Coordinates of C-alpha atoms in Angstrom, one line a residue:
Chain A
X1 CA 0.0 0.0 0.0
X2 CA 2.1 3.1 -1.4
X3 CA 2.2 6.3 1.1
X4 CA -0.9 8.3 1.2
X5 CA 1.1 11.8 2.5
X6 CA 4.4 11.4 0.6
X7 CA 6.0 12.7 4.3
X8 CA 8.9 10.3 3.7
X9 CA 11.3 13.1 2.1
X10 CA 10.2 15.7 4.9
X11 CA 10.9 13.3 7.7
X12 CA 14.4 12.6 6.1
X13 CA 14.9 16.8 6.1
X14 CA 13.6 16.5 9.9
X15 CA 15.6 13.7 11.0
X16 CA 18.8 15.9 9.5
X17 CA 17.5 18.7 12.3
X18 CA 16.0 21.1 9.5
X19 CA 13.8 23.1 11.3
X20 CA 11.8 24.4 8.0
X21 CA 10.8 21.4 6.7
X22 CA 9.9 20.8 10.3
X23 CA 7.1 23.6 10.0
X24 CA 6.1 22.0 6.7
X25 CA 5.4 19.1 8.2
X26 CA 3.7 20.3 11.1
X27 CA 1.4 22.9 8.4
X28 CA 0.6 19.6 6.4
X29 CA -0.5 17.0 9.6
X30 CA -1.3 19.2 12.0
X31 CA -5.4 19.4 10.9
X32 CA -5.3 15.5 10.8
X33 CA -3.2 14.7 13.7
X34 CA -5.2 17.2 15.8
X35 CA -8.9 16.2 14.3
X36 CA -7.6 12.8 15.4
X37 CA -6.5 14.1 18.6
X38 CA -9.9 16.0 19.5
X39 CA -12.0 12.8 18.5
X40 CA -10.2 11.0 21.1
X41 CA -9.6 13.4 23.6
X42 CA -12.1 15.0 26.2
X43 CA -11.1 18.4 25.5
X44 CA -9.4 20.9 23.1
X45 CA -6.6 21.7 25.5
X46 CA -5.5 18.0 26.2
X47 CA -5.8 17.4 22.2
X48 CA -3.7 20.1 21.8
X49 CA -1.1 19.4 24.8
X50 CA -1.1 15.8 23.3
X51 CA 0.0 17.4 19.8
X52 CA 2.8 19.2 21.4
X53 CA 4.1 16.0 22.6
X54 CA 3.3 14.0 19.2
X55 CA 5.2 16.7 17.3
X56 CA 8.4 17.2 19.6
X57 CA 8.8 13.7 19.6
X58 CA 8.9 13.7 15.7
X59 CA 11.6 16.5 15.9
X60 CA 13.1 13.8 18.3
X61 CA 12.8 10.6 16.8
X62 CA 12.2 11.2 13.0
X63 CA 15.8 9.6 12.7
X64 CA 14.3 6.4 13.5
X65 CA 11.5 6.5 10.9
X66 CA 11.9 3.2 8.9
X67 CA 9.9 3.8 5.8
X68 CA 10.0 0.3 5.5
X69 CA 7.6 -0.3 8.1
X70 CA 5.3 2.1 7.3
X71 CA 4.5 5.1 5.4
X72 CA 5.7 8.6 7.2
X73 CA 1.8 9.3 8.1
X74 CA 1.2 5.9 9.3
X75 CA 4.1 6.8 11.7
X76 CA 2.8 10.1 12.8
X77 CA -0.8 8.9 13.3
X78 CA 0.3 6.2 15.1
X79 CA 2.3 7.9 17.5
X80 CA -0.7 10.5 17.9
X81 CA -3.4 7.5 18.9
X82 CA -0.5 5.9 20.9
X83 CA 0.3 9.3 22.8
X84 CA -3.6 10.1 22.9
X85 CA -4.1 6.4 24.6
X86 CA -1.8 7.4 27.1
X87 CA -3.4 10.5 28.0
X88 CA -6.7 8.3 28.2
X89 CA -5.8 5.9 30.3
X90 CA -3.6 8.7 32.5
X91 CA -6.5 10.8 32.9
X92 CA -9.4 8.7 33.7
X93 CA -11.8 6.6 32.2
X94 CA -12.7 9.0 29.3
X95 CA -12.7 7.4 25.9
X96 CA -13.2 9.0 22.3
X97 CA -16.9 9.4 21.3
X98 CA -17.5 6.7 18.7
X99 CA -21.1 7.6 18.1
X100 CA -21.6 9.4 14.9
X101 CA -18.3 8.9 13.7
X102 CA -19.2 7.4 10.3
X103 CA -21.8 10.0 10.0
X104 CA -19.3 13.1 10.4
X105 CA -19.8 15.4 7.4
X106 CA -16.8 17.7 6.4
X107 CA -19.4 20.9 8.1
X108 CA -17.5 20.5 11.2
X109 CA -14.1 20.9 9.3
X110 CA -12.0 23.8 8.2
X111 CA -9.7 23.9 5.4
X112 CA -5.6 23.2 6.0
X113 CA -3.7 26.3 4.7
X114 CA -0.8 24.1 4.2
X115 CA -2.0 23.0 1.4
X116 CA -3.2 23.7 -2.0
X117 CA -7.1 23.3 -3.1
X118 CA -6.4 20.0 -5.4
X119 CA -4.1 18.4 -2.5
X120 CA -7.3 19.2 -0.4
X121 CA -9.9 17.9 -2.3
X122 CA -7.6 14.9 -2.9
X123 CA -7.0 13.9 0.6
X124 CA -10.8 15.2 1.6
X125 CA -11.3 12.2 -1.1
X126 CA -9.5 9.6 0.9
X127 CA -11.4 10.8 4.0
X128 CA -14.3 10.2 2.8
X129 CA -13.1 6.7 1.2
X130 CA -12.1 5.6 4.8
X131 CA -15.3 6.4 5.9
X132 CA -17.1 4.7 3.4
X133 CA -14.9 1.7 3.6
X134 CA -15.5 1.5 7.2
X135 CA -19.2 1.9 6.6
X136 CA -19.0 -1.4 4.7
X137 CA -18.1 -3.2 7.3
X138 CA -20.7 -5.1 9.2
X139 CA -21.3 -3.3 12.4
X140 CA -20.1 -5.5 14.8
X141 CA -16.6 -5.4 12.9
X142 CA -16.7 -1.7 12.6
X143 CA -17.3 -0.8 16.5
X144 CA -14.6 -3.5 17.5
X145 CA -12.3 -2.0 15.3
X146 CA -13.5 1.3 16.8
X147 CA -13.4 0.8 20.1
X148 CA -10.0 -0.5 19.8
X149 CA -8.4 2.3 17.2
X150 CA -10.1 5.3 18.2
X151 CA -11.5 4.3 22.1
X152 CA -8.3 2.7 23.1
X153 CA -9.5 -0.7 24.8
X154 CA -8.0 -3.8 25.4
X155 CA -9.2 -6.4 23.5
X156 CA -10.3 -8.0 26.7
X157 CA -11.7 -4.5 28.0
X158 CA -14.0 -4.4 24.9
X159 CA -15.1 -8.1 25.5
X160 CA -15.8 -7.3 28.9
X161 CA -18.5 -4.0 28.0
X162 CA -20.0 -5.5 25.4
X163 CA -20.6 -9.2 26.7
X164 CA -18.1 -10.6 23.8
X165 CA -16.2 -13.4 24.0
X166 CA -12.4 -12.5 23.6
X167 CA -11.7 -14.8 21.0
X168 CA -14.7 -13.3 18.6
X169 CA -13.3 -9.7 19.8
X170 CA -9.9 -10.7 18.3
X171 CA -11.9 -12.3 15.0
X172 CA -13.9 -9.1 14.5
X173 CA -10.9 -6.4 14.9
X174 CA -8.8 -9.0 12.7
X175 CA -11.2 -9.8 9.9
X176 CA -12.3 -5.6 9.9
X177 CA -8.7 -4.7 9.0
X178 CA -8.2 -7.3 6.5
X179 CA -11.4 -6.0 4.3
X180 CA -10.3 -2.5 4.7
X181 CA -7.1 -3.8 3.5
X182 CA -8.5 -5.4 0.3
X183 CA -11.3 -2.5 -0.3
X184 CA -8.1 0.5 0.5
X185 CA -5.3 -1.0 -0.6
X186 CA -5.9 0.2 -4.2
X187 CA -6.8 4.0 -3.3
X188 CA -4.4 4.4 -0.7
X189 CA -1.9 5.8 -3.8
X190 CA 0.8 9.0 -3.2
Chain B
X1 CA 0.7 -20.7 12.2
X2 CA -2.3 -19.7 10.0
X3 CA -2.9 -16.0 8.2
X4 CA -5.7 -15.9 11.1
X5 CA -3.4 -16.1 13.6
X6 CA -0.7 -14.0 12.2
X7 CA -3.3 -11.5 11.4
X8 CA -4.6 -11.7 14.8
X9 CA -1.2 -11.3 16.5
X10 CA -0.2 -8.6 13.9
X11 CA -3.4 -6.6 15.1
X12 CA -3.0 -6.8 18.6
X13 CA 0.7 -5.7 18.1
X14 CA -0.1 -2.5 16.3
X15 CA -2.5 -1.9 18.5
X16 CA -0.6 -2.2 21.6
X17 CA -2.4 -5.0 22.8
X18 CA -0.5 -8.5 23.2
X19 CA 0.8 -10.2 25.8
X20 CA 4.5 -11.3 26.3
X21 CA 3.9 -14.8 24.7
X22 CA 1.7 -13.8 22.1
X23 CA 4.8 -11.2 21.2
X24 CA 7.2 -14.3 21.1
X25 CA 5.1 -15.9 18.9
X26 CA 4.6 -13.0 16.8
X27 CA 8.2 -12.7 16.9
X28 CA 9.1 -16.3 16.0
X29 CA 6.2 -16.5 12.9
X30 CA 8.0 -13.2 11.4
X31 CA 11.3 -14.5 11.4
X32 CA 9.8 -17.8 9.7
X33 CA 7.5 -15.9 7.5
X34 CA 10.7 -12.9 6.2
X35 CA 10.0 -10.4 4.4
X36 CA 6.1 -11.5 3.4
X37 CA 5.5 -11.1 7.2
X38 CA 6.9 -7.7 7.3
X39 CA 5.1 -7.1 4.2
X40 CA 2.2 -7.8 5.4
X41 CA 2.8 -6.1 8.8
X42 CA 3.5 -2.8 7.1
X43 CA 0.2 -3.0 5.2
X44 CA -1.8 -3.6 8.3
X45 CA 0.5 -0.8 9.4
X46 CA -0.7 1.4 7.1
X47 CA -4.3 0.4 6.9
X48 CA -4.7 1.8 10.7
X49 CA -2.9 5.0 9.7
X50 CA -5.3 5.3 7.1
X51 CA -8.2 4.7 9.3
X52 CA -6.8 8.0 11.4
X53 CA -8.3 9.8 8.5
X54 CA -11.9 8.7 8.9
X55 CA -11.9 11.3 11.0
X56 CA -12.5 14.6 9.5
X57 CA -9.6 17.2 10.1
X58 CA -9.5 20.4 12.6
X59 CA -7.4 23.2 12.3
X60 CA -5.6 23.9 15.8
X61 CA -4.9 27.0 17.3
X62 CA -2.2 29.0 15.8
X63 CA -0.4 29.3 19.1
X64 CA 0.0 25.5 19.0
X65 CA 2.1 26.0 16.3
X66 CA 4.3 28.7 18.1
X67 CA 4.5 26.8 21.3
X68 CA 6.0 23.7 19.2
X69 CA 8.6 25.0 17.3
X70 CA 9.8 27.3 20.8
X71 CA 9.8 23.5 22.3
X72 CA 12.0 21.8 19.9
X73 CA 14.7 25.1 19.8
X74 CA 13.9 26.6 16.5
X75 CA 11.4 29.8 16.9
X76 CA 11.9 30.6 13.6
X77 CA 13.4 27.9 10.4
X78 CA 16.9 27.3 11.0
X79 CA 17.7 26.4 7.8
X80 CA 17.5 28.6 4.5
X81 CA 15.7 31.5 6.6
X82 CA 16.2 34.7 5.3
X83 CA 19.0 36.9 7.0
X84 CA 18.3 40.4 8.1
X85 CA 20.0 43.1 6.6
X86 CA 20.3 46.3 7.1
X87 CA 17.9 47.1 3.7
X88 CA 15.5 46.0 6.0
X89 CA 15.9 48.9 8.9
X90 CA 13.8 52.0 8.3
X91 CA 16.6 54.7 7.6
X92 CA 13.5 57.3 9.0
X93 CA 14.9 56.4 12.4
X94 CA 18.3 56.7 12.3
X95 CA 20.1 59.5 13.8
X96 CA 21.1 62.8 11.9
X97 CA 24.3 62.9 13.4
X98 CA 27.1 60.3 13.4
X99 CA 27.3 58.7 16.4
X100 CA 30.6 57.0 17.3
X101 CA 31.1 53.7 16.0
X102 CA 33.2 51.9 18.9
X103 CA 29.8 51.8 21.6
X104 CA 27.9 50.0 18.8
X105 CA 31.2 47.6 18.3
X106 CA 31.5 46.7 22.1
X107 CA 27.7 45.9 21.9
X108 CA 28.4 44.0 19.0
X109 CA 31.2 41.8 20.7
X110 CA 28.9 41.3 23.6
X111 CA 25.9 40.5 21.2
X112 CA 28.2 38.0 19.8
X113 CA 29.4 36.2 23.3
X114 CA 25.7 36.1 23.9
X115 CA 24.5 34.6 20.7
X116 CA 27.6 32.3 21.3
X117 CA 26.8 31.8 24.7
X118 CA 23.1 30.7 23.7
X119 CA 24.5 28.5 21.2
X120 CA 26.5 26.5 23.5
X121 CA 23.6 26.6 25.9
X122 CA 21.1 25.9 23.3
X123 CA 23.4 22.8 22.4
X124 CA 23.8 21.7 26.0
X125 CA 19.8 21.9 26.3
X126 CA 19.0 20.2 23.0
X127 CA 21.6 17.2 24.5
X128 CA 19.5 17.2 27.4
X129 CA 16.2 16.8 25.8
X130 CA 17.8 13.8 24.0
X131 CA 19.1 12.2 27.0
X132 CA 15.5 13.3 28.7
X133 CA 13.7 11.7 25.9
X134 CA 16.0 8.2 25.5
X135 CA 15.1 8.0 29.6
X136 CA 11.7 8.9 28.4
X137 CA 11.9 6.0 25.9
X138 CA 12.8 3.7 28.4
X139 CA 10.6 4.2 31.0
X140 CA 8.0 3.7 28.5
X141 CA 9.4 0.7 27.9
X142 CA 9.1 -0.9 31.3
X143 CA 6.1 0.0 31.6
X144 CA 5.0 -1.6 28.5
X145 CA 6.7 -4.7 29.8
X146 CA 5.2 -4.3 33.1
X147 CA 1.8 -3.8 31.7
X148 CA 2.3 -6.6 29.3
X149 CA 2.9 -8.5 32.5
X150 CA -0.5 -7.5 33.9
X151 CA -2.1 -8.1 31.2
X152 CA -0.9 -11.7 31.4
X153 CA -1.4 -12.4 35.1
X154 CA -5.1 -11.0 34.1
X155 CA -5.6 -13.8 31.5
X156 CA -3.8 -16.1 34.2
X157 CA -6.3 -15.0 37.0
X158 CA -9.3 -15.1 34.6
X159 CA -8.6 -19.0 33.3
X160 CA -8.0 -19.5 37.2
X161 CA -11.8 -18.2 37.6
X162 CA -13.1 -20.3 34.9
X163 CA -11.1 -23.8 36.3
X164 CA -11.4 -23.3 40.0
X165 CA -14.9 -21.9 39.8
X166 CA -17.3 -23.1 42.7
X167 CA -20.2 -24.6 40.0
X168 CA -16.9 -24.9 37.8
X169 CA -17.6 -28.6 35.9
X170 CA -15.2 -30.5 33.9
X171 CA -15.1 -32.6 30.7
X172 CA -11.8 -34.8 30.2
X173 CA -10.8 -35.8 26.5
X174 CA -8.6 -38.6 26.2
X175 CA -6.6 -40.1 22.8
X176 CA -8.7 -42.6 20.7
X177 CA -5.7 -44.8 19.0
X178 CA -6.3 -42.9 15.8
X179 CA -2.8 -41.3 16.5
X180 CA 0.1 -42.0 17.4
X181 CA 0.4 -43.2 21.3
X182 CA 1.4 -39.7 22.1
X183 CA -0.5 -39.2 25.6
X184 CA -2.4 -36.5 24.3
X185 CA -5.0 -35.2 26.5
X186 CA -7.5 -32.1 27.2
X187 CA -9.6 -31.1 29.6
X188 CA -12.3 -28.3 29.4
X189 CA -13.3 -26.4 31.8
X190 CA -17.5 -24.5 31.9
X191 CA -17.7 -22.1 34.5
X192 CA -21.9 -21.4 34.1
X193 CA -21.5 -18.2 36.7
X194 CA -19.4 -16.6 33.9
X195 CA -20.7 -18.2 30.6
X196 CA -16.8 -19.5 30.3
X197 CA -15.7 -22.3 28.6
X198 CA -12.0 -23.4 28.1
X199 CA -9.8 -26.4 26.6
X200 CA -6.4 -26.9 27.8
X201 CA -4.7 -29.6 26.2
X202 CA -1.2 -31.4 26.2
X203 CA 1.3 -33.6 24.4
X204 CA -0.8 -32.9 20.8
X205 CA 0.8 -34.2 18.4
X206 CA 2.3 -31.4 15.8
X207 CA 0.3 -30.7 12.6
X208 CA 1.2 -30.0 9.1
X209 CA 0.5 -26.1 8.7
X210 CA -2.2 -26.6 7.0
X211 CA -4.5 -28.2 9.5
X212 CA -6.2 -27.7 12.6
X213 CA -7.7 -29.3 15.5
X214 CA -11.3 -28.6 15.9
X215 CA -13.2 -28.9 19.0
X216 CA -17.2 -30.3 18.8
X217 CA -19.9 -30.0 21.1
X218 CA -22.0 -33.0 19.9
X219 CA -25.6 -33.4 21.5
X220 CA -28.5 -35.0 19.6
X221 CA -25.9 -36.9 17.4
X222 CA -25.3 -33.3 15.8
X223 CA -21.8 -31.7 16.2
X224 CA -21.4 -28.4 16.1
X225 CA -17.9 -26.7 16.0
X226 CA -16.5 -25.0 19.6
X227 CA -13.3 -23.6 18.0
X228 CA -9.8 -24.5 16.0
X229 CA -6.3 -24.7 18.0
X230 CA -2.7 -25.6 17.3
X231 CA -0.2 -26.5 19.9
X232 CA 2.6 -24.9 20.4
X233 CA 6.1 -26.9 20.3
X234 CA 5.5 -28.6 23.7
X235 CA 2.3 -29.7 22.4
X236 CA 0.4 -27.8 24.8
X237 CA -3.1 -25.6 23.6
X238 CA -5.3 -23.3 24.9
X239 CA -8.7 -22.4 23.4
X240 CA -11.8 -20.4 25.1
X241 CA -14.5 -21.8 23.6
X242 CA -16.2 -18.8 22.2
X243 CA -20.2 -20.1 22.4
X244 CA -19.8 -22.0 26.1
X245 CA -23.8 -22.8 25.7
X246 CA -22.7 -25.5 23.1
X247 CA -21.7 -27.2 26.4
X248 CA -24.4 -26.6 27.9
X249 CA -26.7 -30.3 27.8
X250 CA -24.1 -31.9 26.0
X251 CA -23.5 -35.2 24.9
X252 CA -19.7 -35.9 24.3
X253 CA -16.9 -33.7 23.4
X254 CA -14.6 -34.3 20.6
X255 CA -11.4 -33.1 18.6
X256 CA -11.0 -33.8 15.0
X257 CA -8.1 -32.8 12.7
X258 CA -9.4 -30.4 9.9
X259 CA -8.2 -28.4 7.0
X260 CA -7.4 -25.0 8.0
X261 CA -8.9 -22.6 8.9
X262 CA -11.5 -25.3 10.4
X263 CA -14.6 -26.7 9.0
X264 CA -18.4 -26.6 9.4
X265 CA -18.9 -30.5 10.2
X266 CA -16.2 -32.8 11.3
X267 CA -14.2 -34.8 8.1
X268 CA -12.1 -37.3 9.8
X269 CA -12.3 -39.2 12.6
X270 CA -11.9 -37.8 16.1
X271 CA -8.5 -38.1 17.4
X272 CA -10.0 -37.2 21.0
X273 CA -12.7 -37.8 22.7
X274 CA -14.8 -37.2 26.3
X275 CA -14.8 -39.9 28.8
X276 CA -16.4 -37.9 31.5

């Protein structure tokens, strides 16, 4: 699955302590790191202390980007869940709203002036084909996956709030990524 | 070990989820698998980075922005910024008369130690953070390990619950000569007060890779599948039974060998059965 965000030469720049790509970086994630960030967060100021942390570390740590693990933005938005997880977990038992989350429209969005108007629309595109992929799923596959992703349970914590065995948690999560594998794999293009 | 199970253990792992044995395995099945396993770890990878952007973006404050780049040392672009000149000072404001030159030159040596000065210290810092955040790093790491731990003695403590339960009943499955005289043997445990069921089973002979032993619940001559397992090298398997009410009024317990990833109705003979 090629790179959706192309980062990988801006990370390189980074990891080399160049403090302008740096910005560049930060102008072209920021709006999806921190959209990410609120979703899971309880407030705007813990998103945004959480995106302080997500992006120092990537001044810190962009040396150790592997791109062949990963693209550069699966890196970043990785490290962002992982950090917000943390902050879950540290603060108290608040987890990200998962209701509505398939039916969130682009009304509640603002535009990213890092970017031009046909990156954008382009990347507004892939939005809107996660969604839909997601959609797809059947519903029990999509709130595992959810509540896993974007709530931060365990496995065995989801099992335990929704009266699941663990084993058919595990199924669920693992058979939803596979189909958004196959249905994304061909649109996830640079 | 199946795609299933890879793809299982590949999920919990980027998800921060798996216990310390369930990481060995992991660990083991990419090191058979090469580079198709970190293939298809990357892609999994990727397909949860991808998911990030099911969420629609927000723009944070601007200050966000200001209070980063003062965090990492670099207010303003190190590299490739433009250089002040003096073009860029409005001659409006300077002085009619000459003023001597050698004040401005002494504050220009002392601007000088200072920026040098700032340099040093901003280097000192910037080594700090790094040691700071390779501390960081490994603090996080213990407690990874130590949650992992947890997470174990949880799954420990649970099983525990399910065996030692006080309406807690047991089913023992013992070889039927259809292989090998290896001992093999499996108990499963149905705790009713938590609708849990569990198999632990031992000295299992080692299958091909591309079969499975599948446990039945068989009750009114019908069997219906309970769930697939492998042993591991020891020949020792665990497997929560993930519908325990196909226990519930049961006849006999059994354990087939079946093509993977399991089948719908048993194919071959059973290799264990219930005596109790």
């Amino acid at each position: 699955m090629p790179p959706p965000f192309e980062l990988e030469p801006l990370l390189k720049r980074v990891a080399d302590r160049d403090s302008r790509a740096f910005s560049e970086l930060y102008d072209r994630t920021s709006p999806y790191v921190f959209g990410l960030l609120r979703r899971m967060l309880a407030t705007i100021e813990r998103a945004e202390e959480v995106a302080q942390e997500v992006y120092v570390q990537v001044w810190q740590s962009a040396a150790g980007f592997d791109p062949d693990r990963g693209s550069g933005w699966s890196w970043l938005a990785m490290m962002a869940r992982s950090r917000a997880v943390d902050r879950m977990r540290a603060d108290g038992s608040y987890r990200g709203a998962l209701d509505g989350l398939l039916s969130e429209t682009g009304a509640t969005t603002t535009g990213n002036p890092g970017e031009g108007p046909e990156r954008a629309t382009e990347r507004s595109e892939r939005g809107e084909l996660v969604r839909r992929a997601m959609a797809g799923l059947p519903a029990e596959q999509r709130d595992a996956l959810a509540m896993a992703f974007f709530g931060g349970y365990s496995h065995r914590e989801i099992a335990e709030r929704t009266e699941i065995p663990l084993g058919t948690v595990k199924t669920r999560i693992r058979t939803a990524m596979i189909k958004l594998k196959a249905t994304l794999g061909p649109v996830m293009g640079g | 070990m199946t795609d299933e199970r890879f793809n299982e253990l590949a999920a919990g792992f980027l998800l921060g989820d798996l216990d310390g044995a369930e990481a060995a395995e992991l660990e083991r099945e990419l090191a058979r698998r090469g580079g198709r396993g970190e293939t298809d770890l990357r892609e999994l990878r990727d397909v949860l980075g991808a998911l990030a952007l099911a969420i629609p973006p927000a723009n944070p404050s601007p200050e966000l922005k200001r209070r980063v780049m003062t965090a990492i040392g670099a207010a303003s672009p190190t590299k490739g910024a433009p250089v002040a000149t003096g073009s860029s000072v409005d001659s409006s404001i300077l002085p009619l008369r000459r003023r001597p030159l050698w004040p401005l030159a002494l504050v220009g040596g002392m601007a000088a130690a200072l920026a040098l000065w700032l340099g040093i210290a901003n280097s000192d810092l910037r080594r700090e953070n790094e040691r700071l955040a390779a501390e960081l790093a490994s603090a996080r790491e213990r407690l990874a390990a130590a949650d992992t731990a947890r997470a174990r003695l949880a799954d420990l403590q649970g099983d525990l619950e399910v065996v030692a339960g006080p309406a807690s009943s047991v089913h023992t499955l013992t070889g039927t000569g259809t292989q090998p005289d290896s001992g093999a043997r499996a108990r499963v445990f149905l705790d009713p007060a938590t609708g849990r069921a569990i198999l632990f089973a031992y000295d299992l002979p080692i299958l091909p890779p591309d079969t499975v032993y599948e446990l039945w619940a068989i009750s009114g001559g019908t069997p219906r599948a309970a769930g697939v397992f492998r042993p591991d090298e020891g020949g020792r398997a665990r497997l929560e039974v993930s519908d325990a009410s196909l226990l519930v009024d049961l006849e006999v317990l059994a354990v087939t060998v079946e093509p993977a990833p399991g089948t719908d109705q048993p194919t071959s003979e059973p290799v264990l059965i219930s005596t109790s």
